[in-house]
Structure formats: C-alpha cells, structure tokens
Short mmCIF file of C-alpha atoms in Angstrom, two decimals:
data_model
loop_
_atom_site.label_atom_id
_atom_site.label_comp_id
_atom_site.label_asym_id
_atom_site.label_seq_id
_atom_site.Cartn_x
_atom_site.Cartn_y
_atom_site.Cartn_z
CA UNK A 212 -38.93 -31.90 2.62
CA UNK A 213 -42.13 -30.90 1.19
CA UNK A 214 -42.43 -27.44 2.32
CA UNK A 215 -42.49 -24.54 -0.23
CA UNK A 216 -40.91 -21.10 -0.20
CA UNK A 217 -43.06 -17.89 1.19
CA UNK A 218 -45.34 -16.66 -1.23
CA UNK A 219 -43.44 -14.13 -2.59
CA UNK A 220 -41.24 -16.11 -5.15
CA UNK A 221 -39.06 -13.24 -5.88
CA UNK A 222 -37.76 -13.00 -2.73
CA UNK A 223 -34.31 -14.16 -2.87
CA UNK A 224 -34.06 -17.37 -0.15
CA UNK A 225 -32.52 -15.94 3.07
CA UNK A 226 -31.28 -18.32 5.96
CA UNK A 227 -34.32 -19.06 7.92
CA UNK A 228 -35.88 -20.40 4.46
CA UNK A 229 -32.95 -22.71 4.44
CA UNK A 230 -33.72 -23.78 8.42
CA UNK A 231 -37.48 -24.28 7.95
CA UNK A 232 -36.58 -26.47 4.67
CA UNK A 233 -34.14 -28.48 6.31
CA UNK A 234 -36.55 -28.94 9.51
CA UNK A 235 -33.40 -27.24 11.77
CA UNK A 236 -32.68 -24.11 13.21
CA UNK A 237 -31.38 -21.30 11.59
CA UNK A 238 -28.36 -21.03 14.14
CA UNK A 239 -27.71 -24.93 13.11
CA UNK A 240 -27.55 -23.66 9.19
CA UNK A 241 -25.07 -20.82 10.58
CA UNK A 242 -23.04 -23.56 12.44
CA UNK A 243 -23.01 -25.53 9.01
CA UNK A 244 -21.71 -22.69 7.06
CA UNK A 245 -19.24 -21.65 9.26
CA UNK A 246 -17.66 -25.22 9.72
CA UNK A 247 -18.05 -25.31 13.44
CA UNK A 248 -17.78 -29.22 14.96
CA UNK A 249 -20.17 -30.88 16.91
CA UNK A 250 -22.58 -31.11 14.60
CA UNK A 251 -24.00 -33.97 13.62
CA UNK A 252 -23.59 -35.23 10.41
CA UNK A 253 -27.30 -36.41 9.49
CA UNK A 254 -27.94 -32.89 10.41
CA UNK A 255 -25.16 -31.43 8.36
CA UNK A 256 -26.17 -33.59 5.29
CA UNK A 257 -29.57 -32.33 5.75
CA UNK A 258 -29.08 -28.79 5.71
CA UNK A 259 -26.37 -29.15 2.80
CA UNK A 260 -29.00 -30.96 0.22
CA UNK A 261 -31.40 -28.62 0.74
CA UNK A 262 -28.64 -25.57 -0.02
CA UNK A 263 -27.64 -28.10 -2.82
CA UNK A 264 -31.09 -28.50 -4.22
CA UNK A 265 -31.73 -24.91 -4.31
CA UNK A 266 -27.96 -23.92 -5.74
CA UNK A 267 -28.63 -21.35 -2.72
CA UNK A 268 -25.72 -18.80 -1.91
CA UNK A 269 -25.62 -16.77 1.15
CA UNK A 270 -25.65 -12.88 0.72
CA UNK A 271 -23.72 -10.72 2.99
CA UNK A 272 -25.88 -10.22 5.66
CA UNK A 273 -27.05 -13.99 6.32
CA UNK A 274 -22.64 -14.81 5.54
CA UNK A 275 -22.28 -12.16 8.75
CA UNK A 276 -24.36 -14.15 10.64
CA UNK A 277 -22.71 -17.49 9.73
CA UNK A 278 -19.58 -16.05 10.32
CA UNK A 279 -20.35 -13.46 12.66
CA UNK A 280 -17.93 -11.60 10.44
CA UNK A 281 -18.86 -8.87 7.73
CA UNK A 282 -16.14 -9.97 5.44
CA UNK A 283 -14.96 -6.71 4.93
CA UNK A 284 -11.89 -4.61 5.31
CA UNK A 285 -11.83 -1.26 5.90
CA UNK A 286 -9.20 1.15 4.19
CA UNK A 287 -7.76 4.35 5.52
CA UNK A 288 -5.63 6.96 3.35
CA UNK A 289 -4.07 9.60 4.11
CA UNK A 290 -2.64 11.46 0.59
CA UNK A 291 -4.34 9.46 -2.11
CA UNK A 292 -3.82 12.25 -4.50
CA UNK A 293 -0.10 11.07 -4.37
CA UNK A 294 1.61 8.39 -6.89
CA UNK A 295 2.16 5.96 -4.09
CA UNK A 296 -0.68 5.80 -1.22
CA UNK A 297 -2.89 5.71 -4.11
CA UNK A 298 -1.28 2.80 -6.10
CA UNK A 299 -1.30 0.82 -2.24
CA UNK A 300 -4.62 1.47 -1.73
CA UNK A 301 -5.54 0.16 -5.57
CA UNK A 302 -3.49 -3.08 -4.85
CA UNK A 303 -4.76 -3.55 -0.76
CA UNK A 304 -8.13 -3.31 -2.58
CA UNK A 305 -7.29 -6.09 -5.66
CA UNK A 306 -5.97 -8.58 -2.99
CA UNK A 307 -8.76 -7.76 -0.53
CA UNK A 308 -11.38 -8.85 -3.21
CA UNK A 309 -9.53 -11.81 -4.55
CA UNK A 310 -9.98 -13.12 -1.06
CA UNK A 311 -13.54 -12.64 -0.86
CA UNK A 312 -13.67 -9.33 1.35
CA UNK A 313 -15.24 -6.18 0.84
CA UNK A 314 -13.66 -3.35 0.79
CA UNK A 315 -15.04 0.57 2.93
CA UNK A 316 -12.13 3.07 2.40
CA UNK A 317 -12.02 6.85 4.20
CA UNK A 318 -9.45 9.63 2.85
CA UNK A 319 -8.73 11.86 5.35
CA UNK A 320 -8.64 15.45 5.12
CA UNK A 321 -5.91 16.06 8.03
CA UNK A 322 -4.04 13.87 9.27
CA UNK A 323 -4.57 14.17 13.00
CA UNK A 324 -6.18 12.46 15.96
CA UNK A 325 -9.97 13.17 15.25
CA UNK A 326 -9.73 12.62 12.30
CA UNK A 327 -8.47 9.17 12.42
CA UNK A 328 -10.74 7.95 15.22
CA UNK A 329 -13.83 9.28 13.73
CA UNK A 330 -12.63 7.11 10.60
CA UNK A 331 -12.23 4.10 12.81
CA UNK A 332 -15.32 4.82 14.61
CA UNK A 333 -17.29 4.54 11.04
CA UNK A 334 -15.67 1.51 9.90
CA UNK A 335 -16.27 -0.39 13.61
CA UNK A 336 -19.98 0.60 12.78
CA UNK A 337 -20.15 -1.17 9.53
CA UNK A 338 -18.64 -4.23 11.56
CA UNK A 339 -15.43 -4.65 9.52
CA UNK A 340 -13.41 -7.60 10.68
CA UNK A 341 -9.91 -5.57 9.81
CA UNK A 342 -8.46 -2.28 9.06
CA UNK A 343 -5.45 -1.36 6.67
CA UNK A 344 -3.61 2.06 7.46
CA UNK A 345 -2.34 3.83 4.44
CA UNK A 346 -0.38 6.72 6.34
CA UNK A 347 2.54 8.02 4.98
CA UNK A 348 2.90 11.13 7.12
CA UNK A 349 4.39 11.69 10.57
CA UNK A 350 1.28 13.33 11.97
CA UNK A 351 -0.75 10.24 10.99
CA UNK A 352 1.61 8.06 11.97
CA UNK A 353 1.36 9.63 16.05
CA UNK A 354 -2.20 9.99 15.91
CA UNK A 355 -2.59 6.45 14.94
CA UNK A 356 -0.22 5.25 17.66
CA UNK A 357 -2.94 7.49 20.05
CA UNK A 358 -5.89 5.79 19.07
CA UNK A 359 -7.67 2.61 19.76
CA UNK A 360 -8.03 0.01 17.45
CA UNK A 361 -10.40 -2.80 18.29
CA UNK A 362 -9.74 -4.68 15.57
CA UNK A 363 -6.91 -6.88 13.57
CA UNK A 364 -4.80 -3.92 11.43
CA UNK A 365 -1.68 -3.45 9.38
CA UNK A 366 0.13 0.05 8.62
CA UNK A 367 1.56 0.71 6.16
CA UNK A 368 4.80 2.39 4.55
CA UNK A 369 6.36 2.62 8.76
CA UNK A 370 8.69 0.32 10.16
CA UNK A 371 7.77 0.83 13.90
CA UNK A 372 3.87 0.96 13.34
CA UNK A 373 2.21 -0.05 17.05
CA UNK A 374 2.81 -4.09 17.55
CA UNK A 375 4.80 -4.30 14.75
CA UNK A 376 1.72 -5.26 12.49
CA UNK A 377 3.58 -3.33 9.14
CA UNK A 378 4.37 -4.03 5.63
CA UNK A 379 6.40 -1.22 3.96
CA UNK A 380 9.04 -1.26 1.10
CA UNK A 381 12.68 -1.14 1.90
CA UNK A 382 13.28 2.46 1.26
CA UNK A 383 16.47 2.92 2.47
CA UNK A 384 17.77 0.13 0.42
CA UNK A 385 16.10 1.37 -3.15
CA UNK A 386 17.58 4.38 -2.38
CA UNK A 387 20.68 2.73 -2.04
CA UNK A 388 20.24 0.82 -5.85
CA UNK A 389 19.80 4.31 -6.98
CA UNK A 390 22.41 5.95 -5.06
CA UNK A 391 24.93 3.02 -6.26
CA UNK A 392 24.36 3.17 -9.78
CA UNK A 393 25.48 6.60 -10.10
CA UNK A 394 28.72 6.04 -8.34
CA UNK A 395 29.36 2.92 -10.29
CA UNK A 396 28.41 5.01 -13.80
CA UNK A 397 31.93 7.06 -12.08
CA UNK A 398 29.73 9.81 -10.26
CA UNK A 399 30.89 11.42 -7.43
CA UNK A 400 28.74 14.98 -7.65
CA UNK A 401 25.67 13.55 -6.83
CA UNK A 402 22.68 15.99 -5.39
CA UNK A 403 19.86 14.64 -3.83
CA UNK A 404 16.50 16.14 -4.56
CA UNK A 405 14.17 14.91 -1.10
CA UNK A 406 10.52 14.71 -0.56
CA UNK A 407 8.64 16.57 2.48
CA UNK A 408 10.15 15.73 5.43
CA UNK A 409 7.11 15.28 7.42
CA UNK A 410 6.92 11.92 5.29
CA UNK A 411 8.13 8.54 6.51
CA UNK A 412 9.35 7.87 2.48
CA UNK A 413 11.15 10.49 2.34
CA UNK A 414 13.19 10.27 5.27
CA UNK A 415 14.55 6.70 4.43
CA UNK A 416 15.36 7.65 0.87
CA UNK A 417 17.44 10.58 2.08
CA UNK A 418 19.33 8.00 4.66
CA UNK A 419 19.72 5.51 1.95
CA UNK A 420 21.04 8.19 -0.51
CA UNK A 421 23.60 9.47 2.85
CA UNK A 422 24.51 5.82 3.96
CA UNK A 423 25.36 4.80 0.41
CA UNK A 424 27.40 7.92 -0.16
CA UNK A 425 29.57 7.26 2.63
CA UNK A 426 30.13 3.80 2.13
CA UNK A 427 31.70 4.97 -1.08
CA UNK A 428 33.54 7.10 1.46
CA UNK A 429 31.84 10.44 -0.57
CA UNK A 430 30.98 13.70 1.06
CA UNK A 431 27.28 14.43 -0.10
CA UNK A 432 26.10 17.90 -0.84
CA UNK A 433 23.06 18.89 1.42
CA UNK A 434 19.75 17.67 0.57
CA UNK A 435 17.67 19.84 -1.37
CA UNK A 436 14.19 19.21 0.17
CA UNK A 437 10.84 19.15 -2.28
CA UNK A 438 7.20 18.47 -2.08
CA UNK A 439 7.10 15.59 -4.71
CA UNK A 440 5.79 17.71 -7.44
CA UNK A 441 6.86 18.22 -10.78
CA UNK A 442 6.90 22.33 -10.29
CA UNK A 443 9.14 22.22 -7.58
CA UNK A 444 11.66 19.72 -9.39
CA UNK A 445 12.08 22.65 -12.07
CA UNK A 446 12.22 25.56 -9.24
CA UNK A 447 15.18 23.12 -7.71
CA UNK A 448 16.44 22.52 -11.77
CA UNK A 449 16.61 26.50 -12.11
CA UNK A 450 18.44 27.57 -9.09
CA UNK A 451 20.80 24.51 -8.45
CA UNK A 452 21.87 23.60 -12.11
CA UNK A 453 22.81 26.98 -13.66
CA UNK A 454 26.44 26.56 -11.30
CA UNK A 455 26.86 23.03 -13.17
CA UNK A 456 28.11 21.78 -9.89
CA UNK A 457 26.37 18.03 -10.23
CA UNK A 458 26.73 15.43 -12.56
CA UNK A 459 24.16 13.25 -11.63
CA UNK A 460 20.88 13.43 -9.36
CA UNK A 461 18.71 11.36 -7.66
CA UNK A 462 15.16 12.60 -6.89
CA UNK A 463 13.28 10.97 -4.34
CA UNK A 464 10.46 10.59 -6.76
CA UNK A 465 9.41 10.51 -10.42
CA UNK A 466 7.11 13.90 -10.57
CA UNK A 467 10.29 15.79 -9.02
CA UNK A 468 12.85 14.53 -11.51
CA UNK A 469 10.31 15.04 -14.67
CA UNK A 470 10.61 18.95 -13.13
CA UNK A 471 14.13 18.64 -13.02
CA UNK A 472 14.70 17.36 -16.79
CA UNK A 473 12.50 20.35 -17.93
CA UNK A 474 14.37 22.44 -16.21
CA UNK A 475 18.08 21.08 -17.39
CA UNK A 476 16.68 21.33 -20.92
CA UNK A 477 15.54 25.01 -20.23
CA UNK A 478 19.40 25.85 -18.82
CA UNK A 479 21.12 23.55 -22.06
CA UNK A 480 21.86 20.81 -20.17
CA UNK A 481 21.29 17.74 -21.88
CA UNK A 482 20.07 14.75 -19.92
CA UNK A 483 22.21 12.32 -19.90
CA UNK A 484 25.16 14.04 -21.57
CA UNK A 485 25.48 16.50 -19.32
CA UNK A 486 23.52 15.20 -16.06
CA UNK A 487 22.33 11.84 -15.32
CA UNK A 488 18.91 11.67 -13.63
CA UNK A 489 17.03 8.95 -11.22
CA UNK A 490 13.52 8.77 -9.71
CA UNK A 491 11.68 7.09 -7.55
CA UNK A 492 8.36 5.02 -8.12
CA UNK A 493 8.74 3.89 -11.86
CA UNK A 494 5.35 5.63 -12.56
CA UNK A 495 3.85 4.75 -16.00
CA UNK A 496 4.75 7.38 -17.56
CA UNK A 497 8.55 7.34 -16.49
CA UNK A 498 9.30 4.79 -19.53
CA UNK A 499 7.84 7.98 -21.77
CA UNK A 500 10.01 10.77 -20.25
CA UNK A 501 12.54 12.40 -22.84
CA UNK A 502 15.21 10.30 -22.34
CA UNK A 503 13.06 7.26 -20.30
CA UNK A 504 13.50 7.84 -16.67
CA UNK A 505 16.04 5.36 -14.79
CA UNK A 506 13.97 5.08 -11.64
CA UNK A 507 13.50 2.59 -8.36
CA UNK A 508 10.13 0.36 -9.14
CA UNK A 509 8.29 -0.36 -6.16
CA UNK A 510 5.85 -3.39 -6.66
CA UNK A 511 2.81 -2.27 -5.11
CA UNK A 512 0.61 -5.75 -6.03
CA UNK A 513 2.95 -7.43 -3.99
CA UNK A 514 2.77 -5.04 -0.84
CA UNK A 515 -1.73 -5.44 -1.13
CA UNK A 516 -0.73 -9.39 -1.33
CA UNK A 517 1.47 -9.73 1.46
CA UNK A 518 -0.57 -6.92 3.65
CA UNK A 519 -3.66 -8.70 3.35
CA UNK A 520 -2.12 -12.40 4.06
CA UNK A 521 -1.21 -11.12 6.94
CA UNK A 522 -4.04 -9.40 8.24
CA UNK A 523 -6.18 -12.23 7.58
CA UNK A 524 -4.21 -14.45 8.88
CA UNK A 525 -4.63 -13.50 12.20
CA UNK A 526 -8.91 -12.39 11.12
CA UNK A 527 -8.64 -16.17 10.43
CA UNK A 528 -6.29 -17.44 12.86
CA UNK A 529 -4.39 -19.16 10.74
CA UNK A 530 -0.69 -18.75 9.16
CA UNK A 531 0.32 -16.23 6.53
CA UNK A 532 2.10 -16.99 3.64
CA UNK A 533 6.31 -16.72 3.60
CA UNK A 534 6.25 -13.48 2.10
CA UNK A 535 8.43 -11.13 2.58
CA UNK A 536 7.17 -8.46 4.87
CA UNK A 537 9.95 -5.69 3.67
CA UNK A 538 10.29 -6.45 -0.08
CA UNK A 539 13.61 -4.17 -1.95
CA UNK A 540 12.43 -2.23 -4.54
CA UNK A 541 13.80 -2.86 -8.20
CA UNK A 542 16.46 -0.70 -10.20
CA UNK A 543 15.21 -0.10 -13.72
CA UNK A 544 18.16 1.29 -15.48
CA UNK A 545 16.66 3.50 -18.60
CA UNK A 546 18.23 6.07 -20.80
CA UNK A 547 18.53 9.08 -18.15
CA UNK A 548 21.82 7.66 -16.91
CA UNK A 549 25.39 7.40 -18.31
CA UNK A 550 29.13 8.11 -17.13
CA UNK A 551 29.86 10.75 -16.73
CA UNK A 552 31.63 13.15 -19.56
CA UNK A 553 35.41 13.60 -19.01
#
C-alpha cells in the first residue's frame, strides 16, 4: 500500500481514493461500509486499515452510495405557526439527528392535494429514505390519503392515517384529565371553549370534554368553537361570562384560555375565585399566566422519539422500540383551579 493520494492534498479523500488504496473496487468499499456478507474477510481487513490509517469518514454523498440511502428524512407541516405542529416538528427533527439523519422540511401554504404532492415530489428528488407528516387539518389529512407515497412515512396527530403508520397523543383522554378535574374540584357548569373544527385536535378534545361529562351523568352546555388564539378567547370571555352562568372552563388550548382570563378580569371575575380555568398544551409561558395556568402537557420529545423509531424501523428493517404509539397527555394542576365558591 504504497500509493499516494491525487495531487491535490486538500481534497478531502472520497471513496474511490479508499478503493485504489486498498487495491479493491470502490463497490467492494461500499459493500464494506454497508455490512453486506459475502465478503471476504482478507478483503474486508484490507479496506478497513486503510480507512483506519487515514481516520477517513465518509461524507454524505459517498454514505448514499454505501448505503444507497441519503440518510435523510423529509418533514412536512402544515400550521407551523401554531403551538403544537411546531413543537412536533422541533422534536421529529431532535430525534431525527440523534439518529444520524438529516433532516429537509416543507410548510405548506394550503393544505390541499397539489400542494402536498409537489412537496413529496421535492423530497423524492433529494432521495430521502422517509417522510414524516405533520398535518393537523382535515383537508391535509384527505389530500394525503389521495396521494402517493413511495416511501416509508408516519402521520402524525390522526388516528386512521393510511396503513395505520401514526403516532398522535391521546386527545380524547387529556381532555378527559381536564374535564375530570373540574368535576372532582365539585363543578358541574363547565363550558367548553373548542378549537377550529376543521382540526383533528380539536375534535377529540371536544369528545373527550362530552364523553367525560356524561360519564359524570352531566348535561354539557354547547361548545363554544374558537380558532386557538388568544383574541378570540377574550371575544368568547366578553360575551359568555357577563351572564355568570359557568364556574369553570376548559379551553382546548393555552392561547384561548390566556384570552379568556383577560377577559374575566376585564368583567370582575376573579380567576380562580370566581371561575376556574384549564388549557391545553402546557406552553412555556402557561406556568407565568396570572394565576399559573392548570393545563394538559403534551410531551412532544417523546412523540419525535417514538415517530422516528418507528419509521426507521421499517427504513432499517428492523424492530422499533416498545414505545407507546398513543402516549396520554399529563394533568398539571396550577393555581387557575379551585372548588367552586358556595
């Protein structure tokens, strides 16, 4: 093994350096690094001191044609403006890179059929080996039960994504947590502020809030239906509160019960004395609210870890992890919540 590197010494080594080194091909150094069998093992040995001797890594380019995988996972998001889709896109990303992939994320504008296969299009151009879905919204959801998908993907946030291949917190049942600590706090008029409709969130909170009420055997006031902002909790504060006719709320998610508190404190009301109040989300700032926000946390590093197991998994053909593919959500009772008064 006397032969020198090309000329140029700051080139960085690629994979046919390695072969002509070695005295081998350069598909036998790709059939090293990938672990295939059937190679023997002078040759193996061979090819491994000279990558030894050199401390020589492969980039991404000569690891795609090793692996005749790009290592790299592509992300699509529907509403990443919004608390959640952004926080599971943040944690899909962490656990993506942990693992050693890459990760090529597209946002979409709308959420309909064009949209989403011209996303998919891109990232089967860039020669990702998986795709994560990130969409929240009924129209995203049917257009991505339209489309194909020629690789390995997980949805997230719905139940009945195509094949099954989903990860999504149980809604219904941190609705429930929520729903059932106001009733055992000795609540009965409970309102229920919901998100949009069109989203998949929002409809399982507002069935966990219903189911829980009539287990309690409780006839719930209708819904009032929001947008998850903060301005439309206080527009729902203003025209629902003045009657008094609630003792206790539960908003579907953090921003709309933040609205909601401004608004009691505009009509009077004091929160809790007056009218308990839960979120959804346990966003950073809830802790901070005037009183701290009793809200449903939803562990979004363990939805990325247990998405990505999963999807590599079967990248990899091997077996994921035991993790939970529907994890509960966890009641953090804060100051926004009491009995209430007599």
């Amino acid at each position: 093994m006397t032969d020198k590197v090309d000329d140029d010494s700051s080139r960085p080594l690629s994979i046919r350096d390695i072969a002509r080194l070695a005295g081998v091909s350069r598909q036998t150094v790709s059939r090293v690094l990938n672990g295939e069998r059937y190679i023997k093992p002078s040759t193996e040995a061979q090819v491994r001191k000279v990558i030894d001797d050199l401390a020589w890594r492969p980039n991404s380019a000569a690891r795609a044609l090793a692996t005749s995988r790009f290592t790299t996972i592509g992300v699509v998001v529907t509403a990443r403006s919004h608390y959640g889709p952004f926080s599971a896109a943040a944690a899909v990303d962490q656990a993506a890179r942990a693992r050693g992939y890459a990760i090529v994320s597209a946002t979409l504008a709308r959420e309909d059929e064009q949209s989403l296969a011209a996303a998919l299009d891109t990232f089967l151009a860039h020669g990702v080996d998986g795709v994560v879905m990130i969409a929240p919204q009924q129209r995203a959801h049917e257009a991505l039960q339209r489309v194909s998908i020629r690789v390995p993907f997980i949805s997230l946030q719905w139940r009945d994504a195509p094949g099954e291949r989903v990860v999504a917190f149980d809604q219904r049942e941190g609705a429930r947590l929520a729903t059932r600590h106001l009733l055992e706090l000795g609540h009965s008029r409970i309102l229920h502020l919901a998100g949009p409709q069109d989203w998949n969130e929002a409809e399982e909170r507002m069935h966990g809030f219903l189911e829980e009420m009539s287990a309690w055997d409780i006839a719930p006031p209708p819904p009032a239906l929001g947008d998850w902002t903060s301005d439309l909790g206080y527009d729902v504060g203003l025209k629902l509160l003045r009657p008094r006719d609630y003792t206790a709320v539960f908003a579907s998610n953090d921003q709309m019960a933040l609205g909601l508190i401004h608004a009691a404190a505009d009509l009077g009301l004091s929160v809790p004395g007056d009218l308990s109040v839960v979120g959804f989300d346990d966003i950073p700032e809830a802790k901070h609210f005037s009183p701290p926000l009793t809200t449903v946390r939803q562990d979004f590093s363990l939805l990325g870890a247990v998405a990505i197991d999963l999807l590599l998994a079967e990248i990899e053909g091997t077996s994921p992890p035991d993790r939970p593919e529907f994890p509960v959500p966890e009641l953090i009772v804060r100051g926004s919540t009491v009995p209430p008064r007599r």
